[in-house]
Amino acid sequence: MCICMVLPICALANTDDAVTMVSYEQSWLDSRGTLALKNNTSEEIHNVSFQITYLDMSGNPLDYEKFTERISIAPGMTRKVDIPAYEHNRYYHYYKTKDEFGNPAFKIKFELKDYNSELQDSDDADDYSIYDNDNESHYSSSKNDFLYMIIAIVAVLFFIGLSVGLYILVAVMAKNRNRSVVLWVLLSILASPLLIIIILLVVGNDNKYIDNNNMP
C-alpha cells in the first residue's frame, strides 16, 4: 500500500525534470536564440511548453516569456530549438556566447510547464508563443546564411579595392619620383605593394633623370 502511494509521488516529483535545458546560444547579431532541450524520460516527448526568465548578470529578473514548441525528442536525446532572440534590437547577447564589443549580457532560467499535450486554440494557449520549430529553424538558417554571404561579399570587395588602391599608389609615387611606372608596379606584384611603397619613400627622386632633362 505504501509502495503504491510512493510511486505516483515520485513520478510527480520528476515531472519538472522530464525536459531540461542543456545549453543556450545567442550572439549580439542573432535574431534567434538556440535552445538545447534534453528528454530525461523513457518515452518520446513532443509539444513542449516552457517559460524562459531573462536575468541580468546579478541574477535579477528582467523579463520572461512563455513558449510552446512543436517538436519531438526521443528518450534520453537532446534537440535544439530556436526562439526569438532577447532584446535583439539592443544587441543583447547570452553571457556564455563570446562578444568582443561590450554589448549587454544576460542569463536565462528555464522552467518546464507542460509536455505531450495537444495544442488547442484556447484562452490558456494565448499565454504562450507557439512555434513550428522545423520551419523556424529553416527560416533562421536561411537568414543567417544570407547575412554571412553579404558580409563575405563586402569583405572581398573591400580587399580588392584596397589591393587596387595600393597598386595605383605605387604607380603615382613612381611617376612623381621620375621612375619607371611599369617597372615598379611589376616589382610590387612580385613582392608587396606596401614594401615597394616603403622603398620608393626611401630612394626618393631619380636625380639622373632630373639632370638629363635639365641639360641645355
XYZ file of C-alpha atoms in Angstrom:
216
model
C 0.000 0.000 0.000
C 2.838 2.383 0.927
C 4.740 1.486 -2.244
C 1.712 2.263 -4.396
C 1.450 5.697 -2.805
C 5.164 6.472 -3.158
C 5.366 5.706 -6.883
C 2.871 8.383 -8.027
C 4.545 10.909 -5.728
C 7.962 10.149 -7.231
C 6.583 10.403 -10.745
C 5.049 13.779 -9.901
C 8.304 14.999 -8.354
C 10.246 14.151 -11.501
C 7.803 15.874 -13.853
C 9.686 19.180 -13.741
C 12.890 17.357 -14.740
C 11.321 15.499 -17.679
C 12.749 18.139 -20.032
C 15.758 20.238 -19.042
C 17.822 22.907 -20.763
C 21.311 21.771 -21.754
C 22.579 24.983 -23.338
C 21.577 28.306 -24.888
C 23.300 30.386 -27.575
C 22.634 33.955 -28.728
C 25.174 36.429 -30.080
C 24.511 40.149 -30.488
C 23.892 39.621 -34.230
C 21.389 36.780 -33.846
C 17.692 37.406 -34.358
C 17.027 33.892 -32.984
C 18.395 32.167 -29.910
C 19.212 28.441 -29.938
C 17.987 26.375 -27.004
C 19.058 22.742 -26.447
C 16.415 20.646 -24.645
C 17.000 17.139 -23.270
C 14.383 14.422 -22.781
C 15.151 12.785 -19.442
C 12.282 10.285 -19.632
C 11.945 6.832 -21.190
C 9.250 7.942 -23.654
C 9.172 10.265 -26.639
C 8.262 13.834 -25.759
C 6.526 16.317 -28.028
C 4.844 19.736 -27.841
C 6.969 21.148 -25.044
C 5.693 24.229 -23.180
C 8.144 26.188 -21.052
C 8.916 29.597 -19.624
C 12.178 31.487 -20.129
C 13.047 34.089 -17.494
C 15.701 36.592 -18.566
C 18.108 37.733 -15.844
C 20.813 40.372 -15.570
C 24.353 39.362 -14.629
C 23.463 39.703 -10.934
C 20.588 37.231 -11.287
C 17.807 39.836 -11.108
C 14.765 39.152 -13.362
C 14.487 41.409 -16.406
C 11.615 39.816 -18.329
C 10.022 36.468 -19.111
C 8.227 34.776 -21.981
C 6.330 31.504 -22.422
C 6.799 29.231 -25.424
C 5.279 26.066 -26.857
C 7.488 24.207 -29.346
C 6.092 21.695 -31.876
C 8.997 19.265 -31.575
C 9.650 15.583 -30.850
C 12.534 14.492 -28.612
C 13.452 10.809 -28.375
C 14.093 9.273 -24.932
C 17.416 10.398 -23.475
C 18.169 12.578 -26.526
C 18.784 16.309 -26.914
C 17.316 18.531 -29.600
C 17.944 22.166 -30.445
C 15.089 24.623 -30.938
C 15.064 28.275 -31.978
C 13.235 31.034 -30.133
C 13.172 34.798 -30.751
C 16.347 36.457 -29.505
C 16.063 38.533 -26.352
C 16.484 42.306 -26.972
C 17.877 41.719 -30.479
C 17.403 45.375 -31.439
C 19.555 46.433 -28.480
C 22.344 43.947 -29.325
C 21.981 41.825 -26.190
C 23.886 38.530 -26.066
C 23.849 35.442 -23.845
C 26.694 35.686 -21.347
C 28.258 32.361 -22.417
C 28.384 33.476 -26.067
C 31.587 35.359 -26.955
C 31.246 39.098 -27.535
C 34.159 41.461 -28.149
C 32.195 44.694 -28.425
C 30.970 45.171 -24.861
C 27.277 44.636 -25.637
C 24.856 43.962 -22.736
C 24.853 40.360 -21.466
C 22.097 38.333 -19.824
C 21.403 34.939 -18.262
C 18.292 32.783 -18.554
C 16.289 30.438 -16.347
C 14.402 27.535 -17.934
C 11.160 26.288 -16.364
C 9.175 23.387 -17.843
C 5.410 23.985 -17.899
C 3.941 21.067 -19.849
C 4.679 18.432 -22.480
C 2.929 15.778 -24.589
C -0.231 17.886 -24.639
C -2.378 18.563 -27.675
C -2.173 22.132 -28.932
C -5.564 23.792 -28.927
C -6.847 27.296 -29.547
C -7.925 28.167 -26.045
C -7.650 31.037 -23.619
C -4.786 29.267 -21.832
C -2.902 28.798 -25.099
C -2.990 32.544 -25.717
C -0.388 32.987 -22.957
C 2.159 31.007 -24.976
C 4.053 31.762 -28.177
C 3.601 28.663 -30.362
C 6.260 27.881 -32.955
C 6.789 25.190 -35.519
C 10.462 24.657 -34.845
C 11.276 22.904 -38.138
C 10.008 25.868 -40.192
C 11.526 28.440 -37.855
C 14.905 26.701 -37.885
C 14.916 26.690 -41.681
C 13.977 30.387 -41.774
C 16.634 31.296 -39.213
C 19.303 29.285 -41.010
C 18.453 30.872 -44.371
C 18.538 34.351 -42.877
C 21.908 33.747 -41.216
C 23.350 32.276 -44.424
C 22.234 35.362 -46.349
C 23.817 37.653 -43.752
C 27.109 35.758 -43.851
C 27.095 35.878 -47.656
C 26.621 39.674 -47.630
C 29.465 40.078 -45.112
C 31.726 37.854 -47.243
C 30.950 39.824 -50.428
C 31.640 43.150 -48.696
C 34.919 41.792 -47.303
C 36.037 40.563 -50.747
C 35.141 43.879 -52.413
C 36.990 45.779 -49.682
C 40.085 43.602 -50.146
C 40.022 44.034 -53.929
C 39.565 47.796 -53.619
C 42.407 48.055 -51.116
C 44.731 45.987 -53.320
C 43.975 48.027 -56.453
C 44.395 51.233 -54.483
C 47.861 50.185 -53.294
C 48.995 49.393 -56.851
C 47.677 52.770 -58.040
C 49.569 54.446 -55.186
C 52.782 52.681 -56.276
C 52.292 53.928 -59.853
C 51.657 57.520 -58.712
C 54.656 57.508 -56.384
C 56.929 56.095 -59.098
C 55.762 58.713 -61.593
C 56.238 61.587 -59.124
C 59.780 60.372 -58.466
C 60.603 60.183 -62.186
C 60.921 56.410 -62.122
C 59.541 53.700 -64.394
C 55.889 53.166 -63.512
C 55.732 49.768 -65.244
C 58.895 48.513 -63.531
C 57.817 49.498 -60.032
C 54.286 48.160 -60.454
C 55.732 44.822 -61.606
C 58.016 44.808 -58.570
C 55.006 45.420 -56.308
C 53.200 42.448 -57.893
C 56.220 40.187 -57.368
C 56.918 41.427 -53.851
C 54.358 43.514 -51.989
C 52.810 46.934 -52.660
C 53.489 48.018 -49.076
C 57.171 47.020 -49.378
C 57.566 48.876 -52.677
C 55.885 51.981 -51.234
C 58.426 51.991 -48.396
C 61.303 51.535 -50.858
C 60.054 54.430 -53.019
C 59.859 56.627 -49.942
C 63.485 55.747 -49.125
C 65.065 56.047 -52.602
C 63.290 59.320 -53.430
C 63.605 61.007 -56.828
C 65.704 59.774 -59.760
C 68.388 62.509 -59.844
C 69.902 61.227 -63.102
C 66.563 61.690 -64.862
C 66.330 65.235 -63.480
C 69.890 66.148 -64.509
C 69.427 64.792 -68.041
C 66.237 66.763 -68.532
C 67.776 69.973 -67.154
C 70.809 69.873 -69.503
C 70.894 72.736 -72.045
